[in-house]
CSV table of C-alpha atoms in Angstrom, one decimal:
chain,number,residue,atom,x,y,z
M,171,UNK,CA,0.0,0.0,0.0
M,172,UNK,CA,2.8,2.3,0.9
M,173,UNK,CA,4.5,1.7,-2.4
M,174,UNK,CA,1.3,2.4,-4.3
M,175,UNK,CA,0.9,5.7,-2.5
M,176,UNK,CA,4.5,6.6,-3.3
M,177,UNK,CA,4.1,5.8,-6.9
M,178,UNK,CA,0.8,7.8,-7.1
M,179,UNK,CA,2.5,10.7,-5.3
M,180,UNK,CA,5.4,10.6,-7.7
M,181,UNK,CA,3.2,10.5,-10.8
M,182,UNK,CA,1.1,13.3,-9.5
M,183,UNK,CA,4.2,15.4,-8.7
M,184,UNK,CA,5.6,14.7,-12.2
M,185,UNK,CA,2.4,15.7,-13.8
M,186,UNK,CA,2.3,19.0,-11.9
M,187,UNK,CA,6.0,19.6,-12.7
M,188,UNK,CA,5.3,18.9,-16.4
M,189,UNK,CA,2.5,21.5,-16.4
M,190,UNK,CA,4.9,24.0,-15.0
M,191,UNK,CA,7.5,23.7,-17.8
M,192,UNK,CA,7.7,27.1,-19.6
M,193,UNK,CA,7.3,27.4,-23.3
M,194,UNK,CA,10.7,27.5,-25.2
M,195,UNK,CA,10.3,27.3,-29.0
M,196,UNK,CA,13.2,27.0,-31.5
M,197,UNK,CA,13.7,29.8,-33.9
M,198,UNK,CA,15.8,28.1,-36.6
M,199,UNK,CA,14.8,25.1,-38.8
M,200,UNK,CA,17.3,22.9,-40.9
M,201,UNK,CA,17.4,23.5,-44.6
M,202,UNK,CA,16.2,20.7,-46.8
M,203,UNK,CA,17.7,19.5,-50.1
M,204,UNK,CA,14.7,20.5,-52.3
M,205,UNK,CA,15.0,24.1,-51.0
M,206,UNK,CA,18.6,24.2,-52.3
M,207,UNK,CA,17.8,22.8,-55.8
M,208,UNK,CA,19.0,19.3,-54.9
M,209,UNK,CA,15.8,17.5,-55.4
M,210,UNK,CA,15.9,14.1,-57.2
M,211,UNK,CA,14.0,15.6,-60.1
M,212,UNK,CA,16.8,18.1,-60.7
M,213,UNK,CA,19.4,15.3,-61.0
M,214,UNK,CA,20.0,14.6,-64.7
M,215,UNK,CA,22.7,11.9,-64.3
M,216,UNK,CA,23.7,9.4,-61.6
M,217,UNK,CA,26.0,10.7,-59.0
M,218,UNK,CA,29.6,9.4,-59.4
M,219,UNK,CA,31.1,6.9,-57.0
M,220,UNK,CA,34.2,8.3,-55.5
M,221,UNK,CA,36.7,5.9,-54.0
M,222,UNK,CA,38.0,6.5,-50.5
M,223,UNK,CA,41.6,6.6,-51.9
M,224,UNK,CA,40.6,8.8,-54.9
M,225,UNK,CA,44.1,10.4,-55.1
M,226,UNK,CA,45.5,7.1,-56.5
M,227,UNK,CA,43.8,8.0,-59.7
M,228,UNK,CA,46.7,10.4,-60.4
M,229,UNK,CA,49.0,7.3,-60.7
M,230,UNK,CA,51.9,8.6,-58.5
M,231,UNK,CA,53.1,6.2,-55.8
M,232,UNK,CA,55.0,9.0,-54.1
M,233,UNK,CA,51.8,10.9,-53.6
M,234,UNK,CA,50.2,7.8,-52.1
M,235,UNK,CA,53.1,7.6,-49.6
M,236,UNK,CA,52.8,11.3,-48.7
M,237,UNK,CA,49.0,11.0,-48.0
M,238,UNK,CA,49.7,7.9,-45.8
M,239,UNK,CA,52.4,9.8,-43.9
M,240,UNK,CA,50.1,12.8,-43.4
M,241,UNK,CA,47.2,10.8,-42.1
M,242,UNK,CA,49.5,8.9,-39.7
M,243,UNK,CA,51.3,11.9,-38.3
M,244,UNK,CA,49.4,15.2,-38.6
M,245,UNK,CA,48.7,17.0,-35.3
M,246,UNK,CA,45.3,18.3,-36.4
M,247,UNK,CA,44.1,14.7,-37.0
M,248,UNK,CA,45.5,13.6,-33.6
M,249,UNK,CA,43.5,16.4,-32.0
M,250,UNK,CA,40.3,15.2,-33.8
M,251,UNK,CA,41.0,11.6,-32.6
M,252,UNK,CA,41.4,12.9,-29.1
M,253,UNK,CA,38.1,14.6,-29.3
M,254,UNK,CA,36.5,11.3,-30.2
M,255,UNK,CA,38.0,9.7,-27.1
M,256,UNK,CA,36.8,12.6,-25.0
M,257,UNK,CA,33.2,12.3,-26.3
M,258,UNK,CA,33.3,8.5,-25.7
M,259,UNK,CA,34.4,9.1,-22.1
M,260,UNK,CA,31.4,11.5,-21.7
M,261,UNK,CA,29.1,8.8,-23.1
M,262,UNK,CA,30.5,6.2,-20.7
M,263,UNK,CA,29.9,8.6,-17.8
M,264,UNK,CA,26.3,9.2,-18.8
M,265,UNK,CA,25.7,5.4,-19.2
M,266,UNK,CA,27.2,4.9,-15.7
M,267,UNK,CA,24.8,7.5,-14.3
M,268,UNK,CA,21.9,5.4,-15.6
M,269,UNK,CA,22.9,2.2,-13.8
M,270,UNK,CA,23.3,1.2,-10.1
M,271,UNK,CA,26.2,2.5,-8.2
M,272,UNK,CA,27.6,0.7,-5.2
M,273,UNK,CA,30.1,2.3,-2.7
M,274,UNK,CA,31.7,1.1,0.5
M,275,UNK,CA,32.3,3.5,3.4
M,276,UNK,CA,34.2,2.7,6.5
M,277,UNK,CA,34.7,5.2,9.4
M,278,UNK,CA,36.2,4.9,12.9
M,279,UNK,CA,36.3,7.8,15.4
M,280,UNK,CA,37.4,8.2,19.0
M,281,UNK,CA,34.7,10.4,20.3
M,282,UNK,CA,32.9,11.5,23.5
M,283,UNK,CA,29.3,10.4,23.4
M,284,UNK,CA,26.6,12.8,24.6
M,285,UNK,CA,25.2,12.2,28.1
M,286,UNK,CA,21.9,14.0,27.1
M,287,UNK,CA,21.0,12.2,23.9
M,288,UNK,CA,19.6,8.9,22.7
M,289,UNK,CA,22.6,6.9,23.9
M,290,UNK,CA,21.9,4.9,27.0
M,291,UNK,CA,24.2,4.2,30.0
M,292,UNK,CA,26.9,3.0,30.3
M,293,UNK,CA,27.9,4.6,27.0
M,294,UNK,CA,26.3,8.0,27.6
M,295,UNK,CA,28.8,10.6,28.6
M,296,UNK,CA,31.8,8.2,28.0
M,297,UNK,CA,34.6,8.5,25.4
M,298,UNK,CA,34.8,5.5,23.1
M,299,UNK,CA,35.6,4.3,19.6
M,300,UNK,CA,32.5,4.7,17.3
M,301,UNK,CA,32.7,2.7,14.0
M,302,UNK,CA,30.7,2.4,10.8
M,303,UNK,CA,31.1,0.0,7.9
M,304,UNK,CA,28.4,0.2,5.2
M,305,UNK,CA,27.8,-0.8,1.6
M,306,UNK,CA,25.6,1.8,-0.2
M,307,UNK,CA,23.5,1.3,-3.3
M,308,UNK,CA,22.1,4.2,-5.4
M,309,UNK,CA,20.1,3.6,-8.5
M,310,UNK,CA,18.5,6.4,-10.6
M,311,UNK,CA,15.3,5.0,-11.9
M,312,UNK,CA,15.0,7.7,-14.6
M,313,UNK,CA,11.2,7.5,-14.6
M,314,UNK,CA,10.9,10.6,-16.8
M,315,UNK,CA,13.8,9.8,-19.2
M,316,UNK,CA,16.2,12.6,-18.3
M,317,UNK,CA,19.2,10.3,-18.2
M,318,UNK,CA,18.1,8.5,-21.3
M,319,UNK,CA,18.1,11.8,-23.2
M,320,UNK,CA,21.6,12.6,-21.8
M,321,UNK,CA,22.8,9.3,-23.2
M,322,UNK,CA,21.2,10.0,-26.6
M,323,UNK,CA,23.0,13.4,-26.7
M,324,UNK,CA,26.3,11.9,-25.7
M,325,UNK,CA,26.0,9.2,-28.3
M,326,UNK,CA,25.3,11.8,-31.0
M,327,UNK,CA,28.3,13.8,-29.8
M,328,UNK,CA,30.5,10.7,-30.2
M,329,UNK,CA,29.2,10.3,-33.7
M,330,UNK,CA,29.8,13.9,-34.5
M,331,UNK,CA,33.4,13.6,-33.3
M,332,UNK,CA,33.9,10.5,-35.4
M,333,UNK,CA,32.6,12.3,-38.4
M,334,UNK,CA,34.9,15.2,-37.7
M,335,UNK,CA,37.8,12.7,-37.9
M,336,UNK,CA,36.5,11.6,-41.3
M,337,UNK,CA,36.2,15.2,-42.4
M,338,UNK,CA,39.7,16.0,-41.1
M,339,UNK,CA,41.2,13.0,-43.0
M,340,UNK,CA,39.5,14.2,-46.2
M,341,UNK,CA,40.7,17.8,-45.8
M,342,UNK,CA,44.2,16.6,-45.0
M,343,UNK,CA,44.4,14.3,-48.0
M,344,UNK,CA,43.0,17.1,-50.1
M,345,UNK,CA,45.6,19.5,-48.8
M,346,UNK,CA,48.4,17.0,-49.5
M,347,UNK,CA,47.3,16.4,-53.1
M,348,UNK,CA,46.8,20.1,-53.9
M,349,UNK,CA,50.2,20.9,-52.4
M,350,UNK,CA,51.7,18.1,-54.4
M,351,UNK,CA,50.2,19.5,-57.5
M,352,UNK,CA,51.8,22.8,-56.6
M,353,UNK,CA,55.1,20.9,-56.5
M,354,UNK,CA,54.4,19.5,-59.9
M,355,UNK,CA,53.6,23.0,-61.1
M,356,UNK,CA,56.9,24.3,-59.8
M,357,UNK,CA,58.7,21.4,-61.5
M,358,UNK,CA,57.0,22.1,-64.8
M,359,UNK,CA,57.9,25.8,-64.5
M,360,UNK,CA,61.5,24.8,-63.8
M,361,UNK,CA,61.5,22.5,-66.8
M,362,UNK,CA,60.2,25.3,-69.0
M,363,UNK,CA,62.8,27.7,-67.7
M,364,UNK,CA,65.6,25.2,-68.1
M,365,UNK,CA,64.7,24.5,-71.7
M,366,UNK,CA,64.4,28.2,-72.4
M,367,UNK,CA,67.8,28.8,-70.8
M,368,UNK,CA,69.4,26.2,-73.0
M,369,UNK,CA,67.8,27.7,-76.1
M,370,UNK,CA,68.7,31.2,-75.2
M,371,UNK,CA,72.3,30.3,-74.3
M,372,UNK,CA,72.6,28.7,-77.7
M,373,UNK,CA,71.1,31.9,-79.3
M,374,UNK,CA,73.6,34.1,-77.4
M,375,UNK,CA,76.5,31.9,-78.7
M,376,UNK,CA,75.2,32.3,-82.3
M,377,UNK,CA,74.8,36.1,-81.8
M,378,UNK,CA,78.4,36.4,-80.6
M,379,UNK,CA,79.6,34.4,-83.6
M,380,UNK,CA,77.6,36.7,-85.9
M,381,UNK,CA,79.2,39.7,-84.2
M,382,UNK,CA,82.7,38.4,-84.7
M,383,UNK,CA,81.8,37.9,-88.4
M,384,UNK,CA,80.6,41.5,-88.6
M,385,UNK,CA,77.0,40.2,-89.2
M,386,UNK,CA,75.5,41.4,-85.9
M,387,UNK,CA,75.8,44.3,-83.4
M,388,UNK,CA,76.2,44.7,-79.7
M,389,UNK,CA,72.5,45.5,-79.5
M,390,UNK,CA,71.7,41.9,-80.7
M,391,UNK,CA,74.0,40.6,-77.9
M,392,UNK,CA,72.3,42.8,-75.3
M,393,UNK,CA,68.9,41.5,-76.4
M,394,UNK,CA,70.0,37.9,-76.2
M,395,UNK,CA,71.6,38.5,-72.8
M,396,UNK,CA,68.4,40.1,-71.5
M,397,UNK,CA,66.3,37.2,-72.6
M,398,UNK,CA,68.7,34.7,-71.0
M,399,UNK,CA,68.6,36.6,-67.7
M,400,UNK,CA,64.8,36.5,-67.7
M,401,UNK,CA,64.8,32.7,-68.2
M,402,UNK,CA,67.3,32.3,-65.4
M,403,UNK,CA,65.1,34.4,-63.1
M,404,UNK,CA,62.2,32.2,-64.0
M,405,UNK,CA,64.2,29.1,-63.0
M,406,UNK,CA,65.2,30.7,-59.6
M,407,UNK,CA,61.6,31.4,-58.8
M,408,UNK,CA,60.5,27.9,-59.8
M,409,UNK,CA,63.2,26.3,-57.7
M,410,UNK,CA,62.1,28.4,-54.7
M,411,UNK,CA,58.5,27.3,-55.2
M,412,UNK,CA,59.7,23.7,-55.2
M,413,UNK,CA,61.4,24.2,-51.9
M,414,UNK,CA,58.3,25.8,-50.4
M,415,UNK,CA,56.0,23.1,-51.6
M,416,UNK,CA,58.2,20.3,-50.1
M,417,UNK,CA,58.3,22.2,-46.8
M,418,UNK,CA,54.5,22.4,-46.9
M,419,UNK,CA,54.2,18.7,-47.5
M,420,UNK,CA,56.6,18.0,-44.6
M,421,UNK,CA,54.4,20.2,-42.3
M,422,UNK,CA,51.2,18.4,-43.5
M,423,UNK,CA,52.9,15.1,-42.6
M,424,UNK,CA,54.0,16.4,-39.2
M,425,UNK,CA,57.6,15.8,-40.0
M,426,UNK,CA,60.8,17.7,-39.6
M,427,UNK,CA,63.3,19.5,-41.8
M,428,UNK,CA,64.8,16.2,-43.1
M,429,UNK,CA,61.5,15.1,-44.7
M,430,UNK,CA,61.7,17.3,-47.8
M,431,UNK,CA,64.9,15.4,-48.9
M,432,UNK,CA,62.8,12.2,-49.2
M,433,UNK,CA,60.5,13.8,-51.8
M,434,UNK,CA,61.7,13.2,-55.3
M,435,UNK,CA,60.3,14.2,-58.7
M,436,UNK,CA,56.6,14.0,-59.2
M,437,UNK,CA,54.9,11.6,-61.7
M,438,UNK,CA,51.4,13.0,-61.7
M,439,UNK,CA,48.9,12.4,-64.4
M,440,UNK,CA,47.3,15.8,-64.2
M,441,UNK,CA,44.6,14.9,-66.7
M,442,UNK,CA,43.6,11.8,-64.8
M,443,UNK,CA,39.9,11.1,-65.2
M,444,UNK,CA,38.3,11.4,-61.7
M,445,UNK,CA,34.6,10.4,-61.4
M,446,UNK,CA,33.2,13.9,-61.4
M,447,UNK,CA,29.6,15.1,-62.3
M,448,UNK,CA,28.7,17.8,-64.7
M,449,UNK,CA,26.2,19.2,-62.2
M,450,UNK,CA,25.7,19.2,-58.4
M,451,UNK,CA,24.4,15.7,-57.5
M,452,UNK,CA,21.1,15.4,-55.6
M,453,UNK,CA,22.6,13.4,-52.8
M,454,UNK,CA,25.4,15.9,-52.1
M,455,UNK,CA,24.4,16.4,-48.4
M,456,UNK,CA,24.6,12.7,-47.7
M,457,UNK,CA,28.1,12.5,-49.1
M,458,UNK,CA,29.9,14.9,-46.8
M,459,UNK,CA,31.2,14.1,-43.4
M,460,UNK,CA,31.1,17.7,-42.2
M,461,UNK,CA,27.4,17.9,-43.0
M,462,UNK,CA,26.7,14.6,-41.2
M,463,UNK,CA,28.7,15.8,-38.2
M,464,UNK,CA,26.6,19.0,-38.2
M,465,UNK,CA,23.4,16.9,-38.3
M,466,UNK,CA,24.7,14.8,-35.3
M,467,UNK,CA,25.3,18.0,-33.4
M,468,UNK,CA,21.7,19.0,-34.0
M,469,UNK,CA,20.7,15.6,-32.5
M,470,UNK,CA,23.0,16.2,-29.5
M,471,UNK,CA,21.6,19.7,-28.9
M,472,UNK,CA,18.0,18.4,-29.2
M,473,UNK,CA,18.8,15.7,-26.6
M,474,UNK,CA,20.3,18.4,-24.4
M,475,UNK,CA,17.1,20.4,-24.7
M,476,UNK,CA,15.2,17.3,-23.6
M,477,UNK,CA,17.5,17.0,-20.6
M,478,UNK,CA,16.7,20.6,-19.7
M,479,UNK,CA,13.0,20.0,-20.0
M,480,UNK,CA,12.9,16.9,-18.0
M,481,UNK,CA,14.8,18.5,-15.2
M,482,UNK,CA,11.4,20.0,-14.2
M,483,UNK,CA,10.2,16.5,-13.4
M,484,UNK,CA,11.0,14.6,-10.1
M,485,UNK,CA,14.2,12.7,-9.8
M,486,UNK,CA,13.5,9.3,-8.2
M,487,UNK,CA,16.3,7.2,-6.9
M,488,UNK,CA,16.4,3.8,-5.1
M,489,UNK,CA,18.7,3.9,-2.2
M,490,UNK,CA,19.9,1.0,0.0
M,491,UNK,CA,22.4,0.5,2.7
M,492,UNK,CA,23.8,-2.6,4.6
M,493,UNK,CA,26.6,-2.7,7.1
M,494,UNK,CA,27.7,-2.5,10.7
M,495,UNK,CA,27.5,0.3,13.3
M,496,UNK,CA,28.8,-0.1,16.8
M,497,UNK,CA,30.4,1.6,19.8
M,498,UNK,CA,33.7,0.0,20.6
M,499,UNK,CA,36.0,-1.8,18.3
M,500,UNK,CA,35.1,-5.2,19.6
M,501,UNK,CA,31.4,-4.7,19.0
M,502,UNK,CA,31.8,-3.7,15.4
M,503,UNK,CA,32.2,-7.3,14.1
M,504,UNK,CA,29.2,-8.7,16.0
M,505,UNK,CA,25.9,-9.8,14.3
M,506,UNK,CA,23.9,-7.5,16.6
M,507,UNK,CA,25.8,-4.5,15.1
M,508,UNK,CA,24.3,-5.2,11.7
M,509,UNK,CA,22.2,-2.6,10.0
M,510,UNK,CA,20.3,-2.5,6.7
M,511,UNK,CA,17.9,0.0,5.0
M,512,UNK,CA,16.2,0.4,1.6
M,513,UNK,CA,13.8,2.9,0.2
M,514,UNK,CA,13.1,5.5,-2.5
M,515,UNK,CA,14.5,9.0,-2.6
M,516,UNK,CA,12.6,11.7,-4.5
M,517,UNK,CA,13.9,15.1,-5.5
M,518,UNK,CA,11.4,17.6,-6.9
M,519,UNK,CA,12.3,21.2,-7.8
M,520,UNK,CA,10.0,23.7,-6.2
M,521,UNK,CA,11.7,27.1,-6.4
M,522,UNK,CA,15.1,27.7,-7.8
M,523,UNK,CA,15.0,31.4,-8.7
M,524,UNK,CA,14.6,30.6,-12.4
M,525,UNK,CA,17.7,28.4,-12.9
M,526,UNK,CA,15.8,25.5,-14.6
M,527,UNK,CA,14.0,28.0,-16.9
M,528,UNK,CA,17.3,29.6,-17.8
M,529,UNK,CA,18.9,26.2,-18.5
M,530,UNK,CA,16.0,25.3,-20.8
M,531,UNK,CA,16.3,28.7,-22.6
M,532,UNK,CA,20.1,28.1,-23.0
M,533,UNK,CA,19.5,24.5,-24.3
M,534,UNK,CA,17.0,25.9,-26.9
M,535,UNK,CA,19.5,28.5,-28.0
M,536,UNK,CA,22.2,25.8,-28.3
M,537,UNK,CA,19.8,23.8,-30.6
M,538,UNK,CA,19.2,26.9,-32.7
M,539,UNK,CA,23.0,27.5,-32.9
M,540,UNK,CA,23.6,23.9,-34.0
M,541,UNK,CA,20.9,24.2,-36.6
M,542,UNK,CA,22.2,27.5,-37.9
M,543,UNK,CA,25.7,26.0,-38.1
M,544,UNK,CA,24.3,23.1,-40.1
M,545,UNK,CA,22.4,25.5,-42.5
M,546,UNK,CA,25.6,27.5,-43.0
M,547,UNK,CA,27.6,24.3,-43.8
M,548,UNK,CA,24.9,23.1,-46.2
M,549,UNK,CA,24.8,26.4,-48.1
M,550,UNK,CA,28.6,26.4,-48.2
M,551,UNK,CA,28.7,22.8,-49.5
M,552,UNK,CA,26.3,23.5,-52.3
M,553,UNK,CA,28.2,26.6,-53.3
M,554,UNK,CA,31.6,24.8,-53.2
M,555,UNK,CA,30.3,22.0,-55.4
M,556,UNK,CA,28.6,24.4,-57.9
M,557,UNK,CA,31.6,26.6,-58.1
M,558,UNK,CA,34.0,23.7,-58.6
M,559,UNK,CA,31.8,22.3,-61.4
M,560,UNK,CA,31.7,25.7,-63.1
M,561,UNK,CA,35.4,26.4,-62.7
M,562,UNK,CA,36.3,23.0,-64.2
M,563,UNK,CA,34.4,23.8,-67.4
M,564,UNK,CA,35.9,27.3,-67.5
M,565,UNK,CA,39.4,26.0,-67.0
M,566,UNK,CA,39.1,23.4,-69.7
M,567,UNK,CA,38.0,26.0,-72.2
M,568,UNK,CA,40.8,28.4,-71.0
M,569,UNK,CA,43.4,25.6,-71.4
M,570,UNK,CA,42.4,25.1,-75.0
M,571,UNK,CA,42.7,28.8,-75.8
M,572,UNK,CA,46.1,29.0,-74.0
M,573,UNK,CA,47.5,26.2,-76.0
M,574,UNK,CA,46.6,28.0,-79.1
M,575,UNK,CA,48.4,31.1,-77.7
M,576,UNK,CA,51.5,29.1,-77.1
M,577,UNK,CA,51.5,27.6,-80.6
M,578,UNK,CA,51.0,31.0,-82.0
M,579,UNK,CA,53.9,32.6,-80.2
M,580,UNK,CA,56.1,29.6,-81.0
M,581,UNK,CA,55.3,29.8,-84.7
M,582,UNK,CA,55.9,33.6,-84.7
M,583,UNK,CA,59.2,33.0,-83.0
M,584,UNK,CA,60.2,30.4,-85.6
M,585,UNK,CA,59.3,32.8,-88.5
M,586,UNK,CA,61.1,35.7,-86.8
M,587,UNK,CA,64.2,33.6,-86.3
M,588,UNK,CA,64.3,32.9,-90.1
M,589,UNK,CA,64.0,36.6,-90.8
M,590,UNK,CA,66.9,37.4,-88.4
M,591,UNK,CA,69.1,34.6,-89.8
M,592,UNK,CA,68.4,36.0,-93.3
M,593,UNK,CA,69.4,39.5,-92.1
M,594,UNK,CA,65.9,40.9,-92.6
M,595,UNK,CA,65.4,41.7,-88.9
M,596,UNK,CA,67.4,42.5,-85.8
M,597,UNK,CA,67.6,40.2,-82.8
M,598,UNK,CA,65.8,43.1,-81.0
M,599,UNK,CA,62.7,42.2,-82.9
M,600,UNK,CA,62.6,38.8,-81.2
M,601,UNK,CA,62.7,40.1,-77.6
M,602,UNK,CA,59.0,40.9,-77.2
M,603,UNK,CA,57.8,37.7,-78.8
M,604,UNK,CA,60.3,35.5,-76.7
M,605,UNK,CA,59.2,37.2,-73.5
M,606,UNK,CA,55.6,36.5,-74.4
M,607,UNK,CA,56.3,32.9,-75.4
M,608,UNK,CA,57.9,32.1,-72.0
M,609,UNK,CA,55.0,33.8,-70.2
M,610,UNK,CA,52.5,31.8,-72.3
M,611,UNK,CA,54.3,28.5,-71.6
M,612,UNK,CA,54.3,29.3,-67.9
M,613,UNK,CA,50.6,30.2,-68.0
M,614,UNK,CA,49.8,26.9,-69.8
M,615,UNK,CA,51.6,25.0,-67.0
M,616,UNK,CA,49.7,27.0,-64.4
M,617,UNK,CA,46.4,26.2,-66.1
M,618,UNK,CA,47.2,22.5,-66.2
M,619,UNK,CA,47.9,22.5,-62.4
M,620,UNK,CA,44.9,24.7,-61.7
M,621,UNK,CA,42.6,22.4,-63.6
M,622,UNK,CA,43.9,19.4,-61.6
M,623,UNK,CA,43.5,21.3,-58.3
M,624,UNK,CA,40.0,22.3,-59.2
M,625,UNK,CA,39.1,18.6,-59.9
M,626,UNK,CA,40.5,17.8,-56.5
M,627,UNK,CA,38.4,20.6,-55.0
M,628,UNK,CA,35.3,19.1,-56.6
M,629,UNK,CA,36.2,15.7,-55.1
M,630,UNK,CA,36.4,17.3,-51.7
M,631,UNK,CA,33.2,19.3,-52.2
M,632,UNK,CA,31.4,16.0,-53.1
M,633,UNK,CA,32.7,14.3,-49.9
M,634,UNK,CA,35.8,12.6,-51.2
M,635,UNK,CA,34.6,9.0,-51.0
M,636,UNK,CA,33.1,9.4,-47.5
M,637,UNK,CA,31.1,6.4,-46.4
M,638,UNK,CA,28.6,7.2,-43.6
M,639,UNK,CA,28.2,3.5,-42.9
M,640,UNK,CA,31.8,3.3,-41.8
M,641,UNK,CA,31.1,5.7,-38.9
M,642,UNK,CA,29.9,4.4,-35.6
M,643,UNK,CA,26.2,5.3,-35.1
């Protein structure tokens, strides 16, 4: 009968507390795919399948090694993994709070016992050893689901942290590939400069021969010398860019100053065909680890809001104790000193100066913040993918035109050289065209690297082979 009354009292108190929960509505709602133009009807082609190790499509084993080294030793990735361990520890703590907890307490004091209290003679007024040994049980029954909501939130936080690791790995591999392409760009620029130097050194020798044979002037020699200096300057700049790119790769791999020496010449296939769409795929949001992490944080914030709401309900615990209490060391181990107790403990908030209401308002604001962050990431993801698709098309067209420019300057230079060798023009007439030819060749190398980097950027914008099923739910 007593238990029935207690249960009824608890239920009634919980109902009254539930009626007292203040209104706290969210102000932000998550964006949906159709509102961003990502509906299935807008998808004209099947979305491409991107491999988790997509960078192997460039066919460079050294790049594969660099990505592996970076994933194994980058401090930012270590930090992301540490956050996963931290979130898992919080989840374990919340799970422990939902189960029974047993403690053992033992205490022995030498104390004077009151002569005017409940202690009878001959102990009253005497000084003796007072001992207690007790095993205590505490079990939160979680009748209103507050602890369950905390576990749900902690589990979502673990998932978000794990997804952050996946996003960090993708960003890191992308940074390594793009930096490696910069290294290839610098090598290409150095190769152009080296070939140009060899050509212009040979030209300077021929000019000097013509001067000795009274067929040329010092102006021709000065023009050839200037062109040679320009090519040598281009080589110096390209070599400096190579050093910087190797240093950047070492930093991404978390290695020291000796690491760049292990990086040899690149062997990239810049025009490697990556599985890329011609438009933004309809399932973009499901492909990205950062979007999935933001969704998980919405779940965690929503669970936190439930925890704050359910704090208005009573907290019912089952408490039990068994042990020994005695006056005098010799009496502590006797059976008569045994004591035991069991019963419920109920905590019901009555007046707290608005603390619970403030906690609920804060939890609601945290949910709005998580949703706003998700929306911001969604908009950014759609823009990144759309921009990358558009830039790839523009770069492909630009490269075609640039190759025509290079061929044009090369042919003009060939024809001018014939005129100079025939004595119809001065070497000075070749200066402007040669300068433009070198710049055009360098621009062509830049566009090839830029096109490859933009394809990498699109791979990253599409999630880079992220597999949601591989993340702990």
